[in-house]
XYZ file of C-alpha atoms in Angstrom:
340
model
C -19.218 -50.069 -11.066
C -18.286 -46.856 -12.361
C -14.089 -46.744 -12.453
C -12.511 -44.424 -9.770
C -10.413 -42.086 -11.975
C -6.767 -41.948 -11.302
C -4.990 -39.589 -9.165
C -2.750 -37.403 -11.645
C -0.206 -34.672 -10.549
C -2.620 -31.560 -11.045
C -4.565 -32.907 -8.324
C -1.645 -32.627 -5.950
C -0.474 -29.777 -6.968
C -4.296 -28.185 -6.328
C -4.316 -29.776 -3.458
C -1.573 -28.765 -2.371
C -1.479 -25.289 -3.155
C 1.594 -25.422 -5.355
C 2.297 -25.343 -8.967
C 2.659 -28.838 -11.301
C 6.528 -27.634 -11.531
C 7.007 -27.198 -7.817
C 5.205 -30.998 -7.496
C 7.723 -32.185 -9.958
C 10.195 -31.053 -8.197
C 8.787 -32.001 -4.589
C 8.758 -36.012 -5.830
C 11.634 -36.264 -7.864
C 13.838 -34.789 -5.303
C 15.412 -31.850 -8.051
C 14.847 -27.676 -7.755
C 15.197 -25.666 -5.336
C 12.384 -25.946 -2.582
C 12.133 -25.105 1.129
C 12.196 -28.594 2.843
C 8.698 -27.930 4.260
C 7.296 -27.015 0.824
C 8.998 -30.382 -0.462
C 8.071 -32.830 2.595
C 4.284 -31.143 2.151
C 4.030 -31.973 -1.588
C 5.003 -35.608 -0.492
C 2.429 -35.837 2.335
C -0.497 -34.984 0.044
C 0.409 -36.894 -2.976
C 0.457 -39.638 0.047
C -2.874 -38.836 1.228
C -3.898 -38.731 -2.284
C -2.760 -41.706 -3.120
C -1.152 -40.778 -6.050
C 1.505 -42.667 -8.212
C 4.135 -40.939 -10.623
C 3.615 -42.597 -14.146
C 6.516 -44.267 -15.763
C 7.660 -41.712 -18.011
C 7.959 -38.845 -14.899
C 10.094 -41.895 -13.092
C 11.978 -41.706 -16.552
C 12.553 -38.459 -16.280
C 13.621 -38.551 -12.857
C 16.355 -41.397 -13.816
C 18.405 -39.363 -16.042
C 18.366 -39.172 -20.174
C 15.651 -40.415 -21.821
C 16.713 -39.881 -25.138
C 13.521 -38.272 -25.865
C 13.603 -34.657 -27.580
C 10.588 -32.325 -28.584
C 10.018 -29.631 -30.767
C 7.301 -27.238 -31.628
C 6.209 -23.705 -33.175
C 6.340 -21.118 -30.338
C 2.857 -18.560 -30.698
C 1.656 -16.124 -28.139
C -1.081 -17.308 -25.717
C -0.928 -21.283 -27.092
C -2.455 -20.081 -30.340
C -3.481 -22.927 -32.903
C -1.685 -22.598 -36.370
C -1.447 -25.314 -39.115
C 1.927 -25.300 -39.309
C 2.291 -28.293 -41.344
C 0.910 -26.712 -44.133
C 3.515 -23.830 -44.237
C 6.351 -25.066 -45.839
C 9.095 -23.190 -43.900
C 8.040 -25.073 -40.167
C 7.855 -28.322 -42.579
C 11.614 -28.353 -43.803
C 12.860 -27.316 -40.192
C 11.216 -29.993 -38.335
C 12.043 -32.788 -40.991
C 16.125 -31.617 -41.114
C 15.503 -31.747 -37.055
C 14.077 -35.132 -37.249
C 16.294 -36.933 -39.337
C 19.461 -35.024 -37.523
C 17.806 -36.704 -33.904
C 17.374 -39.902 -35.275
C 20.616 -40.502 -36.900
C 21.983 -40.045 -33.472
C 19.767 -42.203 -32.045
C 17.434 -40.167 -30.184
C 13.706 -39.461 -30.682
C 11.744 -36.380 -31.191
C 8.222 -35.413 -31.200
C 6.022 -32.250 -32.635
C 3.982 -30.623 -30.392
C 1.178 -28.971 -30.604
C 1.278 -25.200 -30.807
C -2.076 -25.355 -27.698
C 0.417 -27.621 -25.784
C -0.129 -26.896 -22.375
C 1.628 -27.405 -18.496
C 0.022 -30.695 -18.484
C 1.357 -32.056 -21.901
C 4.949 -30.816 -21.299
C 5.077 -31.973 -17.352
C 3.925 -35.364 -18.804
C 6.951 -35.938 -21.616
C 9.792 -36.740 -20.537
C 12.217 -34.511 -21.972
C 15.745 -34.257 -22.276
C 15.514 -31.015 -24.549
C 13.590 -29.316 -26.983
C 13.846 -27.166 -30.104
C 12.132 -24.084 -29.756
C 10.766 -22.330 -33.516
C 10.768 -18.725 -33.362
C 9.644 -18.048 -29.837
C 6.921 -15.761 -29.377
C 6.690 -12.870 -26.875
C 3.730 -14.294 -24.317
C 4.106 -18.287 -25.292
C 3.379 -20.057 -22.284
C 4.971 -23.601 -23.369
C 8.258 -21.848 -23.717
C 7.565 -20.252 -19.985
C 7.065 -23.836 -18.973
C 9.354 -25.668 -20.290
C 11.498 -23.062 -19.000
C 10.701 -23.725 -14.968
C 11.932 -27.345 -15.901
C 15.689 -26.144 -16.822
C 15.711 -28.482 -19.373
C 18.596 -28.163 -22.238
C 16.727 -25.740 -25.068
C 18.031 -24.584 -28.398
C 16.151 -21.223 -29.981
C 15.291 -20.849 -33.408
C 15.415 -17.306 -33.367
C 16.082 -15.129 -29.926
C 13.624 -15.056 -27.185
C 12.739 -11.101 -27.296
C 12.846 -11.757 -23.549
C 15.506 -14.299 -23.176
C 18.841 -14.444 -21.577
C 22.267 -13.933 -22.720
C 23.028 -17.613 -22.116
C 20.217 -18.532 -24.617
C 21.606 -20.965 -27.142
C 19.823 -19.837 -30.323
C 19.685 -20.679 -34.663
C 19.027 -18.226 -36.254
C 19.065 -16.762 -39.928
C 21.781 -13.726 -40.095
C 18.664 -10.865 -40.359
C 20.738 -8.107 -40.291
C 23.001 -9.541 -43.718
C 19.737 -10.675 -45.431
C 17.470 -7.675 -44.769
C 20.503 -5.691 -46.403
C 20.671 -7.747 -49.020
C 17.247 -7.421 -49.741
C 17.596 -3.568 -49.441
C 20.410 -3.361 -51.207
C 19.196 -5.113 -54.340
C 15.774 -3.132 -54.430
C 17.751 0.215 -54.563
C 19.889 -0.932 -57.429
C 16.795 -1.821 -59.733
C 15.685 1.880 -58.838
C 14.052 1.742 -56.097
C 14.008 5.553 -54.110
C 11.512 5.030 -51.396
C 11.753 1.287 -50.357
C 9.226 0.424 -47.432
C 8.743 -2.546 -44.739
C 4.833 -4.316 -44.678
C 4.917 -6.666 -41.708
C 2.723 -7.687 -39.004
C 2.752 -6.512 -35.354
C 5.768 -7.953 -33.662
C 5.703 -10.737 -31.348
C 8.661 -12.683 -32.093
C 12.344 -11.770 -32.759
C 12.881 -12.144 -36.561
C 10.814 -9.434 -37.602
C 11.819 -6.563 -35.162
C 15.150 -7.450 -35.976
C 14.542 -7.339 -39.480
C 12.767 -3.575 -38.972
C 15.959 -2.368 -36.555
C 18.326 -3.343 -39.842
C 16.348 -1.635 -42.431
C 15.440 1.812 -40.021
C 19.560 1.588 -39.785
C 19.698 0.778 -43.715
C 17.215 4.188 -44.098
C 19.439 6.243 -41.799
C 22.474 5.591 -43.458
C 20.953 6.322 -46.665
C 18.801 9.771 -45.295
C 15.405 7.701 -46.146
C 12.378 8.625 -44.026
C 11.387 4.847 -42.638
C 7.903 3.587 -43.670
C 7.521 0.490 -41.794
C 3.727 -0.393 -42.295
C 2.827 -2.688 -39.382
C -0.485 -4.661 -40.192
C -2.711 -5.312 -37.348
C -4.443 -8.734 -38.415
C -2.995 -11.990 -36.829
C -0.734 -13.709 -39.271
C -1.801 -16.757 -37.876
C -5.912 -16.570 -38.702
C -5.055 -17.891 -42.338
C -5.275 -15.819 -46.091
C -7.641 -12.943 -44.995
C -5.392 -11.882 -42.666
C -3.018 -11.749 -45.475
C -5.278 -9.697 -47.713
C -5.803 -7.202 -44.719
C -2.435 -6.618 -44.058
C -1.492 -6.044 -48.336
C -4.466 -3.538 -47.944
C -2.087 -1.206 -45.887
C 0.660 -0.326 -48.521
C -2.610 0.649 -50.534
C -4.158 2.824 -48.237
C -1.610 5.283 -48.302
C -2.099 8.316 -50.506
C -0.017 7.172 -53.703
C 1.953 10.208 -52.885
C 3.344 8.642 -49.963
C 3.401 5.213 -51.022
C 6.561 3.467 -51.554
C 7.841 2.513 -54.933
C 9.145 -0.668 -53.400
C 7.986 -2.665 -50.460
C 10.318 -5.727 -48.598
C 7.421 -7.826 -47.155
C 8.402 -9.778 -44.157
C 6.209 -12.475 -44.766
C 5.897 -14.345 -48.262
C 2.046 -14.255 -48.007
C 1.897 -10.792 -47.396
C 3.914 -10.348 -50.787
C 1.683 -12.583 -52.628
C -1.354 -10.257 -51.516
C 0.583 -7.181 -52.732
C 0.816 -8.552 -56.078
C -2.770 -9.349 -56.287
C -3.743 -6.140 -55.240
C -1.377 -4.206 -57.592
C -3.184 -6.249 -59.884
C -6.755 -5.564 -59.030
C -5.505 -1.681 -58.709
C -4.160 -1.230 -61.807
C -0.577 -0.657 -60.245
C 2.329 -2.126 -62.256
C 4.626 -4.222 -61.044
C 7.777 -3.632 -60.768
C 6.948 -0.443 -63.017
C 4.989 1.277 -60.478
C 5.887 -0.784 -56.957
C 8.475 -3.660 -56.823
C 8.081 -6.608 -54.138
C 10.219 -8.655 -52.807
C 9.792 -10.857 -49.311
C 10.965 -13.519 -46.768
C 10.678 -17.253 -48.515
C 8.699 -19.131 -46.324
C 5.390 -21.074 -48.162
C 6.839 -22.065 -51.311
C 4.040 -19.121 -53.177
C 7.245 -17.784 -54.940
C 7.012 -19.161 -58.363
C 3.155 -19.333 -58.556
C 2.258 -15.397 -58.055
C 1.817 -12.988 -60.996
C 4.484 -11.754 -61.486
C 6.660 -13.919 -59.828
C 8.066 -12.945 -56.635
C 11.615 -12.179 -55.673
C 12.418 -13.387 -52.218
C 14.823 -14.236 -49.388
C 15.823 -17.744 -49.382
C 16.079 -19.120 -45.283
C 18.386 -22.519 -45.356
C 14.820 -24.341 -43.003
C 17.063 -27.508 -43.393
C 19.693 -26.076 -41.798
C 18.243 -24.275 -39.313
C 16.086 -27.253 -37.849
C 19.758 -29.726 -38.319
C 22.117 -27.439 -36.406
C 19.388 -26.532 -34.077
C 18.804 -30.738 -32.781
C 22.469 -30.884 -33.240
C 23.314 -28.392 -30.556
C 20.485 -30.060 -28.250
C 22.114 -32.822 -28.321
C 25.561 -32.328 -27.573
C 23.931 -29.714 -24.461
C 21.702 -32.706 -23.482
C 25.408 -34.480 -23.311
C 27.115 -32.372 -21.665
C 28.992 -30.422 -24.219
C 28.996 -26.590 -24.297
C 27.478 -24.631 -27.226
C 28.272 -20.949 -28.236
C 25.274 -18.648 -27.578
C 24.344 -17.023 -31.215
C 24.613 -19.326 -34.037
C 23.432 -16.913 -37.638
C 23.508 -19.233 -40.787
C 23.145 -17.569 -44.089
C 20.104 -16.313 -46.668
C 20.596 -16.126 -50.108
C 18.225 -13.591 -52.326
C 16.569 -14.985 -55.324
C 15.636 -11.983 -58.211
C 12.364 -12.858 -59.670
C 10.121 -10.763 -61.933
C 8.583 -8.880 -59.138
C 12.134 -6.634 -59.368
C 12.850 -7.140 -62.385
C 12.945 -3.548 -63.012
């Protein structure tokens, strides 16, 4: 006999007309519902026969001691984000912070859907660089479970509680150390925003340019930094399209793969670097010391961004109260790339 397959809570909420949340919510007696919404919810699953699972009664019952993390994208985009070394280091320091405290905490997928986050049950999670249009972060949102931002929500609320790097210090820096080598006409190469770090990054240096009387040149590449090298070597392509009139002598990449690409094409174009262009860009795939020439970059502390991140979702998950904005420090490391 073929087995009858188990009621789960998508059913009732389809049945019911209702969203997995508002089901949630319905059975475990939390949220804000109109009794009839609540006392229908109940009648179906009833009818249906269904039975919460043991980690939803676990979640009902109070702490779990079970804590998630994951790499926000726009529309629960895939990404191997264990092979880029910058997710890597904050998830480990995040890790090893939960566990010496004696909680757990498990990587999600970046394609984690409403049914994989209504199934965990969560105390908190740590949320890596949330992305404008990220449905997980929606999600776990309608829960009101205790989150801690790596990064601002472009869309978020005051109250967020959020890690971040101090942008505005380290883009300056960055700045700062390209006009001192020589640099006249310093540009931006970056992909089109979705998440906080780089349009903060761009507001500091079109302040940085205004202060100075620099026309901005922010070169915004269209490709999808997450669809792997080529869209990498599409996005260096746009600091060469530019009539070598207009180009910038130096270029602050906000992505370390982007800068890599630069360097190869300067290469292939017969550009010198730094004569011609310097390059310098945001540390986050460990490329650094293997490019030709080597590339100057931004150091992020990833360690501890992911260890005061957990931190501060734990003490929220206990009770205690965290400030809102949280900026650690960069630190700039001159390679050859500037070495002018």
């Amino acid at each position: 006999m073929a087995r009858q397959k188990a009621v789960g809570i998508k059913d009732v909420a389809r049945e019911a007309g209702v969203s997995i949340t508002t089901v949630s919510h319905a059975l475990s007696g939390k949220g804000r519902l109109p009794e009839e919404t609540r006392l229908r919810v109940r009648r179906v699953a009833a009818e249906l026969g269904y039975t919460p699972n043991a980690a939803a009664r676990s979640l009902a019952g109070g702490r779990t001691g079970l804590l998630a993390t994951y790499v926000s994208l726009p529309g629960n985009a895939p990404l191997a984000f264990t092979e880029i070394e910058y997710y890597v280091d904050v998830i480990n320091a995040a890790t090893a912070a939960a566990i010496e405290r004696g909680y757990a905490l498990v990587v999600a997928p970046t394609t984690a859907g409403d049914e994989t986050w209504s199934r965990l049950p969560l105390d908190g999670a740590v949320v890596i660089d949330p992305a404008e249009g990220d449905p997980s972060l929606a999600a776990l949102r309608e829960r009101h479970l205790a989150l801690v931002l790596i990064g601002r929500d472009l869309h978020g609320s005051p109250d967020d509680v959020v890690v971040q790097n101090d942008r505005a210090a380290g883009t300056r820096t960055v700045l700062d150390h390209l006009a001192r080598r020589g640099a006249r006409r310093v540009g931006v190469l970056t992909f089109e925003t979705y998440e906080s770090f780089s349009e903060d990054a761009v507001d500091e240096y079109r302040a940085w340019c205004s202060r100075r009387r620099q026309v901005p040149v922010v070169l915004a590449a269209t490709a999808d930094p997450t669809a792997g090298a080529e869209a990498f070597r599409r996005g260096a392509r746009v600091v060469f399209d530019l009539p070598e009139t207009e180009r910038p002598d130096a270029v602050f990449c906000l992505y370390e793969g982007l800068g890599a690409e630069v360097l190869a094409l300067a290469a292939d174009r017969g550009v010198s670097v730094p004569g011609d262009l310097m390059v310098a860009a945001i540390a986050e795939m460990g490329l650094a010391e293997t490019t030709i020439p080597t590339l100057t970059t931004l150091e992020l502390d990833q360690a501890a961004l992911g260890a005061t991140a957990a931190e501060l979702l734990m003490d929220l998950v206990e009770g205690e109260p965290a400030s809102s904005v949280r900026d650690l420090p960069t630190r700039l490391v001159p390679r050859d790339s500037t070495a002018r």
